[in-house]
Amino acid sequence: MIIVEKISEVREVVALMNRKNSLIGFVPTMGALHQGHSSLIKKAKFENQLVICSIFVNPTQFNNKNDLQNYPRTPEKDAELLSHSGCDILFMPPVSEIYPDKELLDMDFGHLELEMEGSFRPGHFKGVATVVSRLFEIVKPDRAYFGEKDFQQLAIIREMNRRLETGITIVGCETLREPDGLAMSSRNIHLTAAERNAAGIIYQSLIIAAKQINNEEIVSVRETAIAAIESFYGFKVQYLEFVDSQTLQPIDKWIYHANQRACIAVLTSHTRLIDNVAL
Ligand code: AMP
């Protein structure tokens, strides 16, 4: 695996390695990598000849300075996991390389960026869309891989990609979980031991909600799930929304064969956890 920091180096290495017109798969990340990230790399490697991963803790998507400062950074461990997962090029740019100026992508995502994560993290998705569009310009991949774990982010990126007509195929990838169901996340290390022990309740409650929803009203399904999660002292459900998977508009009722999703955010003592399941 080759590690580069400059845009010019990415372009050089891609040009060298891409002589035979091989397909490029791209996995953007913020580092502190785990098996969830590794599954994206492996999928990308299976479907493309060349895999590029970026590690960039993107300042413009953090609306809270402490959160940005405390975001875990484990570059050596990350490089090891990536090379074992089949990554060919690791791009780790400094902030100045991605943001020579402070301009953000001027794209209005309307409802998609305002609800759920958007309402708790104002401006977050503008930052995400900006950095991903910038990385797309640099890497010019054929396919880009994103986790369904960040379901709203995936919807925003699909929309941005469609409007910019990049020609890149966006591939959504299934969420990898710990044995108790907790979605793997770089932020899980901020959980206390007691919170980590209890955190499986989030996914377990979503699964129960997804089953109950075919014969109970959404309001009561939501109340039951929130009560179960908040029964652990210190967990606060910021939202639990039942939405259409494409538009992310709230649904009135569950419909067989419709593509619907339950999305949740839970605040713990030192971090926020998000998750979602298909209904
Ligand atoms: P992050 O570094 O957390 O911004 O994540 C980089 C990419 O990995 C995003 O597309 C995430 O959705 C994805 N990802 C994060 N956690 C998981 C997981 N548990 N399973 C699958 N993909 C994930």
PDB file of C-alpha atoms and ligand atoms in Angstrom:
ATOM      1  CA  MET A   1       0.000   0.000   0.000  1.00  0.00           C
ATOM      2  CA  ILE A   2       1.248   3.456  -0.924  1.00  0.00           C
ATOM      3  CA  ILE A   3       0.600   6.337   1.476  1.00  0.00           C
ATOM      4  CA  VAL A   4       0.322   9.850   0.020  1.00  0.00           C
ATOM      5  CA  GLU A   5      -0.550  13.264   1.403  1.00  0.00           C
ATOM      6  CA  LYS A   6      -0.687  15.526  -1.634  1.00  0.00           C
ATOM      7  CA  ILE A   7      -3.297  15.771  -4.377  1.00  0.00           C
ATOM      8  CA  SER A   8      -0.546  15.759  -7.004  1.00  0.00           C
ATOM      9  CA  GLU A   9       0.791  12.470  -5.558  1.00  0.00           C
ATOM     10  CA  VAL A  10      -2.658  10.824  -5.688  1.00  0.00           C
ATOM     11  CA  ARG A  11      -2.957  11.802  -9.329  1.00  0.00           C
ATOM     12  CA  GLU A  12       0.561  10.550 -10.129  1.00  0.00           C
ATOM     13  CA  VAL A  13       0.122   7.212  -8.387  1.00  0.00           C
ATOM     14  CA  VAL A  14      -3.326   6.672  -9.906  1.00  0.00           C
ATOM     15  CA  ALA A  15      -1.962   7.454 -13.356  1.00  0.00           C
ATOM     16  CA  LEU A  16       0.893   4.972 -12.849  1.00  0.00           C
ATOM     17  CA  MET A  17      -1.242   2.183 -11.421  1.00  0.00           C
ATOM     18  CA  ASN A  18      -4.212   2.742 -13.678  1.00  0.00           C
ATOM     19  CA  ARG A  19      -2.424   2.168 -16.977  1.00  0.00           C
ATOM     20  CA  LYS A  20      -4.511  -0.858 -17.859  1.00  0.00           C
ATOM     21  CA  ASN A  21      -7.784   1.031 -17.490  1.00  0.00           C
ATOM     22  CA  SER A  22      -8.567  -0.676 -14.219  1.00  0.00           C
ATOM     23  CA  LEU A  23     -11.628   0.395 -12.239  1.00  0.00           C
ATOM     24  CA  ILE A  24     -11.039   2.529  -9.166  1.00  0.00           C
ATOM     25  CA  GLY A  25     -13.023   1.977  -5.962  1.00  0.00           C
ATOM     26  CA  PHE A  26     -12.899   4.763  -3.380  1.00  0.00           C
ATOM     27  CA  VAL A  27     -13.656   4.645   0.365  1.00  0.00           C
ATOM     28  CA  PRO A  28     -13.631   8.017   2.148  1.00  0.00           C
ATOM     29  CA  THR A  29     -13.225   7.837   5.939  1.00  0.00           C
ATOM     30  CA  MET A  30     -12.251   9.915   8.947  1.00  0.00           C
ATOM     31  CA  GLY A  31      -9.916   7.246  10.322  1.00  0.00           C
ATOM     32  CA  ALA A  32     -10.001   5.436  13.688  1.00  0.00           C
ATOM     33  CA  LEU A  33     -10.846   2.505  11.490  1.00  0.00           C
ATOM     34  CA  HIS A  34     -12.623  -0.693  12.527  1.00  0.00           C
ATOM     35  CA  GLN A  35     -14.011  -3.801  10.858  1.00  0.00           C
ATOM     36  CA  GLY A  36     -16.946  -1.783   9.459  1.00  0.00           C
ATOM     37  CA  HIS A  37     -14.538   0.323   7.415  1.00  0.00           C
ATOM     38  CA  SER A  38     -12.561  -2.758   6.512  1.00  0.00           C
ATOM     39  CA  SER A  39     -15.733  -4.356   5.055  1.00  0.00           C
ATOM     40  CA  LEU A  40     -16.089  -1.360   2.704  1.00  0.00           C
ATOM     41  CA  ILE A  41     -12.472  -1.731   1.561  1.00  0.00           C
ATOM     42  CA  LYS A  42     -12.933  -5.468   0.961  1.00  0.00           C
ATOM     43  CA  LYS A  43     -16.114  -4.888  -1.035  1.00  0.00           C
ATOM     44  CA  ALA A  44     -14.341  -2.207  -3.063  1.00  0.00           C
ATOM     45  CA  LYS A  45     -11.423  -4.567  -3.708  1.00  0.00           C
ATOM     46  CA  PHE A  46     -13.790  -7.316  -4.833  1.00  0.00           C
ATOM     47  CA  GLU A  47     -15.481  -5.018  -7.356  1.00  0.00           C
ATOM     48  CA  ASN A  48     -12.507  -2.946  -8.604  1.00  0.00           C
ATOM     49  CA  GLN A  49      -8.843  -3.389  -9.471  1.00  0.00           C
ATOM     50  CA  LEU A  50      -7.564  -0.366  -7.563  1.00  0.00           C
ATOM     51  CA  VAL A  51      -8.787   0.717  -4.115  1.00  0.00           C
ATOM     52  CA  ILE A  52      -8.139   4.148  -2.665  1.00  0.00           C
ATOM     53  CA  CYS A  53      -9.051   5.059   0.887  1.00  0.00           C
ATOM     54  CA  SER A  54      -8.883   8.572   2.299  1.00  0.00           C
ATOM     55  CA  ILE A  55      -8.462   9.437   5.953  1.00  0.00           C
ATOM     56  CA  PHE A  56      -9.408  13.024   6.598  1.00  0.00           C
ATOM     57  CA  VAL A  57     -11.040  14.361   9.754  1.00  0.00           C
ATOM     58  CA  ASN A  58     -13.103  16.962   7.960  1.00  0.00           C
ATOM     59  CA  PRO A  59     -13.331  20.165  10.030  1.00  0.00           C
ATOM     60  CA  THR A  60     -16.281  21.594   8.073  1.00  0.00           C
ATOM     61  CA  GLN A  61     -18.646  18.811   9.121  1.00  0.00           C
ATOM     62  CA  PHE A  62     -18.122  19.359  12.858  1.00  0.00           C
ATOM     63  CA  ASN A  63     -20.424  21.937  14.372  1.00  0.00           C
ATOM     64  CA  ASN A  64     -18.785  21.406  17.758  1.00  0.00           C
ATOM     65  CA  LYS A  65     -15.085  22.242  18.233  1.00  0.00           C
ATOM     66  CA  ASN A  66     -14.647  19.790  21.129  1.00  0.00           C
ATOM     67  CA  ASP A  67     -16.070  16.984  19.031  1.00  0.00           C
ATOM     68  CA  LEU A  68     -13.525  17.772  16.288  1.00  0.00           C
ATOM     69  CA  GLN A  69     -10.670  17.932  18.789  1.00  0.00           C
ATOM     70  CA  ASN A  70     -11.685  14.704  20.542  1.00  0.00           C
ATOM     71  CA  TYR A  71     -12.317  12.725  17.367  1.00  0.00           C
ATOM     72  CA  PRO A  72     -10.128   9.608  17.746  1.00  0.00           C
ATOM     73  CA  ARG A  73      -6.993   9.499  15.604  1.00  0.00           C
ATOM     74  CA  THR A  74      -5.067   6.232  15.169  1.00  0.00           C
ATOM     75  CA  PRO A  75      -3.077   6.610  11.908  1.00  0.00           C
ATOM     76  CA  GLU A  76      -0.577   3.750  12.355  1.00  0.00           C
ATOM     77  CA  LYS A  77      -3.252   1.225  13.316  1.00  0.00           C
ATOM     78  CA  ASP A  78      -5.420   2.466  10.440  1.00  0.00           C
ATOM     79  CA  ALA A  79      -2.642   1.974   7.884  1.00  0.00           C
ATOM     80  CA  GLU A  80      -2.128  -1.580   9.092  1.00  0.00           C
ATOM     81  CA  LEU A  81      -5.828  -2.459   8.910  1.00  0.00           C
ATOM     82  CA  LEU A  82      -6.091  -0.924   5.440  1.00  0.00           C
ATOM     83  CA  SER A  83      -3.125  -2.765   3.988  1.00  0.00           C
ATOM     84  CA  HIS A  84      -4.512  -6.055   5.359  1.00  0.00           C
ATOM     85  CA  SER A  85      -7.931  -5.301   3.872  1.00  0.00           C
ATOM     86  CA  GLY A  86      -6.637  -4.826   0.321  1.00  0.00           C
ATOM     87  CA  CYS A  87      -6.270  -1.058   0.070  1.00  0.00           C
ATOM     88  CA  ASP A  88      -3.772   0.046  -2.605  1.00  0.00           C
ATOM     89  CA  ILE A  89      -3.486   3.763  -1.922  1.00  0.00           C
ATOM     90  CA  LEU A  90      -4.069   5.605   1.341  1.00  0.00           C
ATOM     91  CA  PHE A  91      -4.612   9.332   0.920  1.00  0.00           C
ATOM     92  CA  MET A  92      -4.082  11.314   4.154  1.00  0.00           C
ATOM     93  CA  PRO A  93      -4.174  14.983   3.193  1.00  0.00           C
ATOM     94  CA  PRO A  94      -3.579  17.883   5.572  1.00  0.00           C
ATOM     95  CA  VAL A  95      -6.456  20.397   5.890  1.00  0.00           C
ATOM     96  CA  SER A  96      -4.672  22.929   3.627  1.00  0.00           C
ATOM     97  CA  GLU A  97      -4.657  20.436   0.767  1.00  0.00           C
ATOM     98  CA  ILE A  98      -8.447  19.929   0.826  1.00  0.00           C
ATOM     99  CA  TYR A  99      -9.384  23.484   1.777  1.00  0.00           C
ATOM    100  CA  PRO A 100      -7.092  25.974   0.042  1.00  0.00           C
ATOM    101  CA  ASP A 101     -10.036  28.351   0.633  1.00  0.00           C
ATOM    102  CA  LYS A 102     -12.995  28.170   2.999  1.00  0.00           C
ATOM    103  CA  GLU A 103     -15.674  27.790   0.353  1.00  0.00           C
ATOM    104  CA  LEU A 104     -18.417  25.232   0.932  1.00  0.00           C
ATOM    105  CA  LEU A 105     -20.355  23.450  -1.786  1.00  0.00           C
ATOM    106  CA  ASP A 106     -23.352  25.626  -2.599  1.00  0.00           C
ATOM    107  CA  MET A 107     -26.091  23.014  -2.809  1.00  0.00           C
ATOM    108  CA  ASP A 108     -29.442  23.099  -1.054  1.00  0.00           C
ATOM    109  CA  PHE A 109     -30.560  19.627   0.018  1.00  0.00           C
ATOM    110  CA  GLY A 110     -33.782  20.926   1.588  1.00  0.00           C
ATOM    111  CA  HIS A 111     -35.531  18.382   3.785  1.00  0.00           C
ATOM    112  CA  LEU A 112     -32.719  15.821   3.358  1.00  0.00           C
ATOM    113  CA  GLU A 113     -30.212  17.993   5.234  1.00  0.00           C
ATOM    114  CA  LEU A 114     -32.547  19.591   7.758  1.00  0.00           C
ATOM    115  CA  GLU A 115     -34.184  16.636   9.511  1.00  0.00           C
ATOM    116  CA  MET A 116     -32.776  14.106  11.993  1.00  0.00           C
ATOM    117  CA  GLU A 117     -28.949  14.517  12.023  1.00  0.00           C
ATOM    118  CA  GLY A 118     -29.339  17.890  10.287  1.00  0.00           C
ATOM    119  CA  SER A 119     -31.495  19.308  13.045  1.00  0.00           C
ATOM    120  CA  PHE A 120     -29.020  18.271  15.772  1.00  0.00           C
ATOM    121  CA  ARG A 121     -25.887  19.106  13.784  1.00  0.00           C
ATOM    122  CA  PRO A 122     -26.631  22.277  11.786  1.00  0.00           C
ATOM    123  CA  GLY A 123     -24.358  22.619   8.741  1.00  0.00           C
ATOM    124  CA  HIS A 124     -23.015  19.077   9.135  1.00  0.00           C
ATOM    125  CA  PHE A 125     -24.195  17.837   5.737  1.00  0.00           C
ATOM    126  CA  LYS A 126     -22.921  20.939   3.884  1.00  0.00           C
ATOM    127  CA  GLY A 127     -19.482  19.991   5.232  1.00  0.00           C
ATOM    128  CA  VAL A 128     -19.920  16.328   4.283  1.00  0.00           C
ATOM    129  CA  ALA A 129     -21.090  17.158   0.757  1.00  0.00           C
ATOM    130  CA  THR A 130     -18.233  19.638   0.327  1.00  0.00           C
ATOM    131  CA  VAL A 131     -15.481  17.238   1.345  1.00  0.00           C
ATOM    132  CA  VAL A 132     -16.902  14.294  -0.592  1.00  0.00           C
ATOM    133  CA  SER A 133     -17.315  16.345  -3.776  1.00  0.00           C
ATOM    134  CA  ARG A 134     -13.744  17.627  -3.354  1.00  0.00           C
ATOM    135  CA  LEU A 135     -12.403  14.099  -2.814  1.00  0.00           C
ATOM    136  CA  PHE A 136     -14.386  12.860  -5.833  1.00  0.00           C
ATOM    137  CA  GLU A 137     -12.700  15.555  -7.976  1.00  0.00           C
ATOM    138  CA  ILE A 138      -9.267  14.496  -6.744  1.00  0.00           C
ATOM    139  CA  VAL A 139      -9.634  10.709  -6.876  1.00  0.00           C
ATOM    140  CA  LYS A 140     -12.068  10.451  -9.802  1.00  0.00           C
ATOM    141  CA  PRO A 141     -13.188   6.942  -8.846  1.00  0.00           C
ATOM    142  CA  ASP A 142     -15.527   4.704 -10.818  1.00  0.00           C
ATOM    143  CA  ARG A 143     -17.305   3.598  -7.650  1.00  0.00           C
ATOM    144  CA  ALA A 144     -17.455   5.054  -4.145  1.00  0.00           C
ATOM    145  CA  TYR A 145     -18.439   3.060  -1.071  1.00  0.00           C
ATOM    146  CA  PHE A 146     -20.422   4.401   1.873  1.00  0.00           C
ATOM    147  CA  GLY A 147     -21.944   2.708   4.914  1.00  0.00           C
ATOM    148  CA  GLU A 148     -25.702   2.461   5.445  1.00  0.00           C
ATOM    149  CA  LYS A 149     -24.841   3.095   9.078  1.00  0.00           C
ATOM    150  CA  ASP A 150     -24.863   6.796   8.133  1.00  0.00           C
ATOM    151  CA  PHE A 151     -28.116   6.485   6.254  1.00  0.00           C
ATOM    152  CA  GLN A 152     -28.891  10.190   5.913  1.00  0.00           C
ATOM    153  CA  GLN A 153     -25.324  10.888   4.787  1.00  0.00           C
ATOM    154  CA  LEU A 154     -25.705   8.223   2.100  1.00  0.00           C
ATOM    155  CA  ALA A 155     -28.934   9.902   0.886  1.00  0.00           C
ATOM    156  CA  ILE A 156     -27.204  13.309   0.744  1.00  0.00           C
ATOM    157  CA  ILE A 157     -24.221  11.901  -1.160  1.00  0.00           C
ATOM    158  CA  ARG A 158     -26.470  10.128  -3.666  1.00  0.00           C
ATOM    159  CA  GLU A 159     -28.345  13.389  -4.245  1.00  0.00           C
ATOM    160  CA  MET A 160     -25.141  15.442  -4.562  1.00  0.00           C
ATOM    161  CA  ASN A 161     -23.646  12.890  -6.922  1.00  0.00           C
ATOM    162  CA  ARG A 162     -26.786  12.877  -9.067  1.00  0.00           C
ATOM    163  CA  ARG A 163     -26.868  16.676  -9.307  1.00  0.00           C
ATOM    164  CA  LEU A 164     -23.142  17.026 -10.064  1.00  0.00           C
ATOM    165  CA  GLU A 165     -23.463  14.292 -12.721  1.00  0.00           C
ATOM    166  CA  THR A 166     -20.109  12.828 -11.739  1.00  0.00           C
ATOM    167  CA  GLY A 167     -20.783   9.458 -13.360  1.00  0.00           C
ATOM    168  CA  ILE A 168     -19.534   7.791 -10.157  1.00  0.00           C
ATOM    169  CA  THR A 169     -21.537   4.801  -8.911  1.00  0.00           C
ATOM    170  CA  ILE A 170     -22.410   5.160  -5.234  1.00  0.00           C
ATOM    171  CA  VAL A 171     -22.451   1.819  -3.439  1.00  0.00           C
ATOM    172  CA  GLY A 172     -24.287   1.552  -0.113  1.00  0.00           C
ATOM    173  CA  CYS A 173     -22.810  -1.071   2.237  1.00  0.00           C
ATOM    174  CA  GLU A 174     -24.438  -2.968   5.078  1.00  0.00           C
ATOM    175  CA  THR A 175     -23.700  -1.964   8.698  1.00  0.00           C
ATOM    176  CA  LEU A 176     -21.221  -4.142  10.585  1.00  0.00           C
ATOM    177  CA  ARG A 177     -22.159  -4.786  14.203  1.00  0.00           C
ATOM    178  CA  GLU A 178     -20.662  -6.022  17.441  1.00  0.00           C
ATOM    179  CA  PRO A 179     -22.031  -9.374  18.714  1.00  0.00           C
ATOM    180  CA  ASP A 180     -24.674  -7.574  20.851  1.00  0.00           C
ATOM    181  CA  GLY A 181     -25.870  -5.603  17.815  1.00  0.00           C
ATOM    182  CA  LEU A 182     -24.176  -2.280  18.531  1.00  0.00           C
ATOM    183  CA  ALA A 183     -23.183  -0.708  15.211  1.00  0.00           C
ATOM    184  CA  MET A 184     -19.392  -0.504  14.975  1.00  0.00           C
ATOM    185  CA  SER A 185     -18.309   3.112  15.193  1.00  0.00           C
ATOM    186  CA  SER A 186     -15.127   5.075  15.800  1.00  0.00           C
ATOM    187  CA  ARG A 187     -17.070   6.855  18.544  1.00  0.00           C
ATOM    188  CA  ASN A 188     -17.768   3.697  20.557  1.00  0.00           C
ATOM    189  CA  ILE A 189     -14.463   4.121  22.401  1.00  0.00           C
ATOM    190  CA  HIS A 190     -15.979   7.179  24.102  1.00  0.00           C
ATOM    191  CA  LEU A 191     -18.567   4.954  25.855  1.00  0.00           C
ATOM    192  CA  THR A 192     -18.002   4.159  29.514  1.00  0.00           C
ATOM    193  CA  ALA A 193     -17.788   0.448  30.359  1.00  0.00           C
ATOM    194  CA  ALA A 194     -21.352   0.513  31.720  1.00  0.00           C
ATOM    195  CA  GLU A 195     -22.651   2.340  28.633  1.00  0.00           C
ATOM    196  CA  ARG A 196     -20.876  -0.114  26.346  1.00  0.00           C
ATOM    197  CA  ASN A 197     -22.499  -3.015  28.224  1.00  0.00           C
ATOM    198  CA  ALA A 198     -25.927  -1.461  27.763  1.00  0.00           C
ATOM    199  CA  ALA A 199     -25.521  -0.103  24.222  1.00  0.00           C
ATOM    200  CA  GLY A 200     -26.768  -3.261  22.475  1.00  0.00           C
ATOM    201  CA  ILE A 201     -30.263  -2.153  23.561  1.00  0.00           C
ATOM    202  CA  ILE A 202     -30.286   0.445  20.759  1.00  0.00           C
ATOM    203  CA  TYR A 203     -30.184  -2.070  17.910  1.00  0.00           C
ATOM    204  CA  GLN A 204     -32.267  -4.609  19.827  1.00  0.00           C
ATOM    205  CA  SER A 205     -35.012  -1.986  20.331  1.00  0.00           C
ATOM    206  CA  LEU A 206     -34.902  -1.026  16.647  1.00  0.00           C
ATOM    207  CA  ILE A 207     -35.355  -4.655  15.651  1.00  0.00           C
ATOM    208  CA  ILE A 208     -38.317  -5.047  17.999  1.00  0.00           C
ATOM    209  CA  ALA A 209     -39.806  -1.788  16.650  1.00  0.00           C
ATOM    210  CA  ALA A 210     -39.373  -3.024  13.072  1.00  0.00           C
ATOM    211  CA  LYS A 211     -41.351  -6.173  13.978  1.00  0.00           C
ATOM    212  CA  GLN A 212     -44.059  -4.408  15.991  1.00  0.00           C
ATOM    213  CA  ILE A 213     -44.728  -1.815  13.344  1.00  0.00           C
ATOM    214  CA  ASN A 214     -46.791  -4.133  11.124  1.00  0.00           C
ATOM    215  CA  ASN A 215     -49.581  -4.327  13.693  1.00  0.00           C
ATOM    216  CA  GLU A 216     -49.161  -1.330  15.973  1.00  0.00           C
ATOM    217  CA  GLU A 217     -49.400   2.443  15.529  1.00  0.00           C
ATOM    218  CA  ILE A 218     -46.065   4.201  14.926  1.00  0.00           C
ATOM    219  CA  VAL A 219     -46.599   6.440  17.967  1.00  0.00           C
ATOM    220  CA  SER A 220     -46.801   3.528  20.402  1.00  0.00           C
ATOM    221  CA  VAL A 221     -43.952   1.597  18.709  1.00  0.00           C
ATOM    222  CA  ARG A 222     -41.771   4.691  19.049  1.00  0.00           C
ATOM    223  CA  GLU A 223     -42.720   5.181  22.703  1.00  0.00           C
ATOM    224  CA  THR A 224     -41.912   1.552  23.567  1.00  0.00           C
ATOM    225  CA  ALA A 225     -38.496   1.697  21.873  1.00  0.00           C
ATOM    226  CA  ILE A 226     -37.542   5.011  23.470  1.00  0.00           C
ATOM    227  CA  ALA A 227     -38.619   3.787  26.916  1.00  0.00           C
ATOM    228  CA  ALA A 228     -36.512   0.628  26.543  1.00  0.00           C
ATOM    229  CA  ILE A 229     -33.399   2.584  25.526  1.00  0.00           C
ATOM    230  CA  GLU A 230     -33.847   5.325  28.103  1.00  0.00           C
ATOM    231  CA  SER A 231     -34.359   2.746  30.845  1.00  0.00           C
ATOM    232  CA  PHE A 232     -30.570   2.772  30.924  1.00  0.00           C
ATOM    233  CA  TYR A 233     -29.743   5.798  33.049  1.00  0.00           C
ATOM    234  CA  GLY A 234     -27.813   8.290  30.933  1.00  0.00           C
ATOM    235  CA  PHE A 235     -29.079   7.291  27.477  1.00  0.00           C
ATOM    236  CA  LYS A 236     -31.218   9.988  25.862  1.00  0.00           C
ATOM    237  CA  VAL A 237     -32.936   9.348  22.525  1.00  0.00           C
ATOM    238  CA  GLN A 238     -32.559  12.516  20.454  1.00  0.00           C
ATOM    239  CA  TYR A 239     -34.820  11.242  17.707  1.00  0.00           C
ATOM    240  CA  LEU A 240     -36.372   8.022  16.504  1.00  0.00           C
ATOM    241  CA  GLU A 241     -37.903   8.565  13.084  1.00  0.00           C
ATOM    242  CA  PHE A 242     -39.737   6.168  10.793  1.00  0.00           C
ATOM    243  CA  VAL A 243     -39.059   7.411   7.282  1.00  0.00           C
ATOM    244  CA  ASP A 244     -39.221   6.641   3.601  1.00  0.00           C
ATOM    245  CA  SER A 245     -35.768   5.324   2.620  1.00  0.00           C
ATOM    246  CA  GLN A 246     -35.442   7.576  -0.452  1.00  0.00           C
ATOM    247  CA  THR A 247     -36.989  10.870   0.601  1.00  0.00           C
ATOM    248  CA  LEU A 248     -36.383  10.491   4.362  1.00  0.00           C
ATOM    249  CA  GLN A 249     -39.874  11.974   4.851  1.00  0.00           C
ATOM    250  CA  PRO A 250     -41.673  10.604   7.925  1.00  0.00           C
ATOM    251  CA  ILE A 251     -44.168   7.828   7.143  1.00  0.00           C
ATOM    252  CA  ASP A 252     -47.703   7.559   8.592  1.00  0.00           C
ATOM    253  CA  LYS A 253     -47.787   3.805   8.554  1.00  0.00           C
ATOM    254  CA  TRP A 254     -45.784   0.775   7.617  1.00  0.00           C
ATOM    255  CA  ILE A 255     -46.524  -0.536   4.126  1.00  0.00           C
ATOM    256  CA  TYR A 256     -45.606  -4.030   2.997  1.00  0.00           C
ATOM    257  CA  HIS A 257     -42.945  -3.916   0.244  1.00  0.00           C
ATOM    258  CA  ALA A 258     -42.378  -0.154   0.685  1.00  0.00           C
ATOM    259  CA  ASN A 259     -38.808   0.839   1.319  1.00  0.00           C
ATOM    260  CA  GLN A 260     -38.910   2.262   4.844  1.00  0.00           C
ATOM    261  CA  ARG A 261     -36.412   2.768   7.634  1.00  0.00           C
ATOM    262  CA  ALA A 262     -36.194   3.505  11.343  1.00  0.00           C
ATOM    263  CA  CYS A 263     -33.390   5.960  12.172  1.00  0.00           C
ATOM    264  CA  ILE A 264     -32.200   6.807  15.656  1.00  0.00           C
ATOM    265  CA  ALA A 265     -29.706   8.980  17.528  1.00  0.00           C
ATOM    266  CA  VAL A 266     -28.869   8.385  21.169  1.00  0.00           C
ATOM    267  CA  LEU A 267     -26.932  10.762  23.360  1.00  0.00           C
ATOM    268  CA  THR A 268     -24.656   9.160  25.981  1.00  0.00           C
ATOM    269  CA  SER A 269     -22.468  10.850  28.590  1.00  0.00           C
ATOM    270  CA  HIS A 270     -19.610  11.614  26.176  1.00  0.00           C
ATOM    271  CA  THR A 271     -20.827  10.849  22.672  1.00  0.00           C
ATOM    272  CA  ARG A 272     -23.747  10.364  20.273  1.00  0.00           C
ATOM    273  CA  LEU A 273     -24.563   7.065  18.649  1.00  0.00           C
ATOM    274  CA  ILE A 274     -26.608   6.728  15.468  1.00  0.00           C
ATOM    275  CA  ASP A 275     -28.121   3.649  13.889  1.00  0.00           C
ATOM    276  CA  ASN A 276     -30.914   2.554  11.564  1.00  0.00           C
ATOM    277  CA  VAL A 277     -32.675  -0.574  10.348  1.00  0.00           C
ATOM    278  CA  ALA A 278     -34.929  -1.450   7.421  1.00  0.00           C
ATOM    279  CA  LEU A 279     -38.590  -1.886   8.363  1.00  0.00           C
TER     280      LEU A 279
HETATM  281  P1  AMP B   1     -16.412   7.468   9.151  1.00  0.00           P
HETATM  282  O1  AMP B   1     -14.948   7.330   9.145  1.00  0.00           O
HETATM  283  O2  AMP B   1     -17.043   7.104  10.447  1.00  0.00           O
HETATM  284  O3  AMP B   1     -16.881   8.774   8.584  1.00  0.00           O
HETATM  285  O4  AMP B   1     -16.949   6.360   8.165  1.00  0.00           O
HETATM  286  C1  AMP B   1     -16.407   6.152   6.885  1.00  0.00           C
HETATM  287  C2  AMP B   1     -17.352   5.264   6.125  1.00  0.00           C
HETATM  288  O5  AMP B   1     -17.494   4.023   6.814  1.00  0.00           O
HETATM  289  C3  AMP B   1     -18.775   5.858   6.013  1.00  0.00           C
HETATM  290  O6  AMP B   1     -19.276   5.584   4.718  1.00  0.00           O
HETATM  291  C4  AMP B   1     -19.523   5.119   7.073  1.00  0.00           C
HETATM  292  O7  AMP B   1     -20.907   5.033   6.820  1.00  0.00           O
HETATM  293  C5  AMP B   1     -18.861   3.750   7.017  1.00  0.00           C
HETATM  294  N1  AMP B   1     -19.067   3.014   8.257  1.00  0.00           N
HETATM  295  C6  AMP B   1     -18.905   3.491   9.522  1.00  0.00           C
HETATM  296  N2  AMP B   1     -19.247   2.545  10.427  1.00  0.00           N
HETATM  297  C7  AMP B   1     -19.644   1.454   9.712  1.00  0.00           C
HETATM  298  C8  AMP B   1     -20.125   0.155  10.085  1.00  0.00           C
HETATM  299  N3  AMP B   1     -20.290  -0.210  11.344  1.00  0.00           N
HETATM  300  N4  AMP B   1     -20.429  -0.722   9.079  1.00  0.00           N
HETATM  301  C9  AMP B   1     -20.279  -0.352   7.781  1.00  0.00           C
HETATM  302  N5  AMP B   1     -19.836   0.850   7.370  1.00  0.00           N
HETATM  303  C10 AMP B   1     -19.521   1.751   8.328  1.00  0.00           C
END
